[in-house]
Coordinates of C-alpha atoms in Angstrom, one line a residue:
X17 CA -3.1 2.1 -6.9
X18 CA 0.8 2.1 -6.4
X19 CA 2.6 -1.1 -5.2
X20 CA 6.3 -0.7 -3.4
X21 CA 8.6 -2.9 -2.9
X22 CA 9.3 -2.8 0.8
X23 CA 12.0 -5.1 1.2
X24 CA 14.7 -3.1 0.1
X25 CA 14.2 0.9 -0.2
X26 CA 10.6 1.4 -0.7
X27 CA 11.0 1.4 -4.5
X28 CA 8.0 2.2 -6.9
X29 CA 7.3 -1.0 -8.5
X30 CA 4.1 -0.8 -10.0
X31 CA 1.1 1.9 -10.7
X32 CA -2.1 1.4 -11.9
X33 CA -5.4 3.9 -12.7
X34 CA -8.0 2.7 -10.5
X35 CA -10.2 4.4 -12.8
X36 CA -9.3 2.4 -16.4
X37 CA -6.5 -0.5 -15.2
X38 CA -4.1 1.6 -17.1
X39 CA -0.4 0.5 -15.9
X40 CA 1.5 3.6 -15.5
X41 CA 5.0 3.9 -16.6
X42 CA 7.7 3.6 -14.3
X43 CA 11.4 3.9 -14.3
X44 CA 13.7 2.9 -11.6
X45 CA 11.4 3.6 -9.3
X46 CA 10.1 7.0 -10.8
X47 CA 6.5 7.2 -12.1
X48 CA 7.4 9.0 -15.7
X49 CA 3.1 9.6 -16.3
X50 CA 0.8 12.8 -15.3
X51 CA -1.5 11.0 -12.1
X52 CA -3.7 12.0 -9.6
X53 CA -3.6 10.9 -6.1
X54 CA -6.9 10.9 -4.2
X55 CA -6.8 10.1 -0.1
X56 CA -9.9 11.5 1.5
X57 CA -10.8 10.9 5.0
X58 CA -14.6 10.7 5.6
X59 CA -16.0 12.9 8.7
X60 CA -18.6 12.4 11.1
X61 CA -21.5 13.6 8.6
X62 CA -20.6 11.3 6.0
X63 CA -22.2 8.1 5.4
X64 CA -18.7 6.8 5.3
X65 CA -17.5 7.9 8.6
X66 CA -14.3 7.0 9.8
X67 CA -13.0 5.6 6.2
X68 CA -10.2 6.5 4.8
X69 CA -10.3 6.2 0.6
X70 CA -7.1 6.1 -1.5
X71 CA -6.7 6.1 -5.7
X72 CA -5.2 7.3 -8.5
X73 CA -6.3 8.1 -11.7
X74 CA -3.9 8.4 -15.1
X75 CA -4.4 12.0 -16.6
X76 CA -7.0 10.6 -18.9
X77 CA -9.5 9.4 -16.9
X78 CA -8.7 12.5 -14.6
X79 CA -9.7 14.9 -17.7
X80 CA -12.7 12.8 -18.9
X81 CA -14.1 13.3 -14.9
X82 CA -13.4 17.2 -14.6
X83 CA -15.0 17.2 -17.8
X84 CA -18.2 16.6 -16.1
X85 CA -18.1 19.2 -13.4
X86 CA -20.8 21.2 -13.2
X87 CA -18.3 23.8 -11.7
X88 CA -14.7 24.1 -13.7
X89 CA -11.6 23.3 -11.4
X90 CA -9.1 26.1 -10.6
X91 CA -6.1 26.1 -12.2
X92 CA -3.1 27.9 -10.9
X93 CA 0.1 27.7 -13.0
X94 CA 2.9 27.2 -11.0
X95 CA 6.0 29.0 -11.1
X96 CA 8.4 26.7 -9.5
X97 CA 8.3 22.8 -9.3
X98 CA 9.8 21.2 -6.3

């Protein structure tokens, strides 16, 4: 869950895992930790049709979930970072 401070620029102000609580580390206005964003939109053959879900997860509690995949997640090193 990220927090901006809308006022001014739309400045990161806070980030949390909404896995853990964990308060992420940021610094002027630049999240300096490993995350992972979820946003999933839920379809017509979903109980949750019509939602629209949003979280983050700190790499911790992202590596402790994959961990319990049945099937691995791919992994693709990439060559060039934007």
């Amino acid at each position: 869950m990220r927090k901006y401070n809308v006022q001014r620029e739309a400045k990161l102000e806070r980030a949390v895992c909404n896995c853990c609580g964990k308060e992420l580390l940021i610094e002027n206005g630049i999240l300096k930790e490993g995350f992972c964003e979820i946003a999933v939109s839920w379809g017509y053959f979903s109980r949750k049709d019509g939602m629209k879900h949003n979280f983050d997860l700190c790499e911790e509690c992202y590596d402790r979930i994959i961990k319990q995949f049945k099937i691995s997640v791919e992994e693709i090193e990439e060559k060039e970072y934007l």
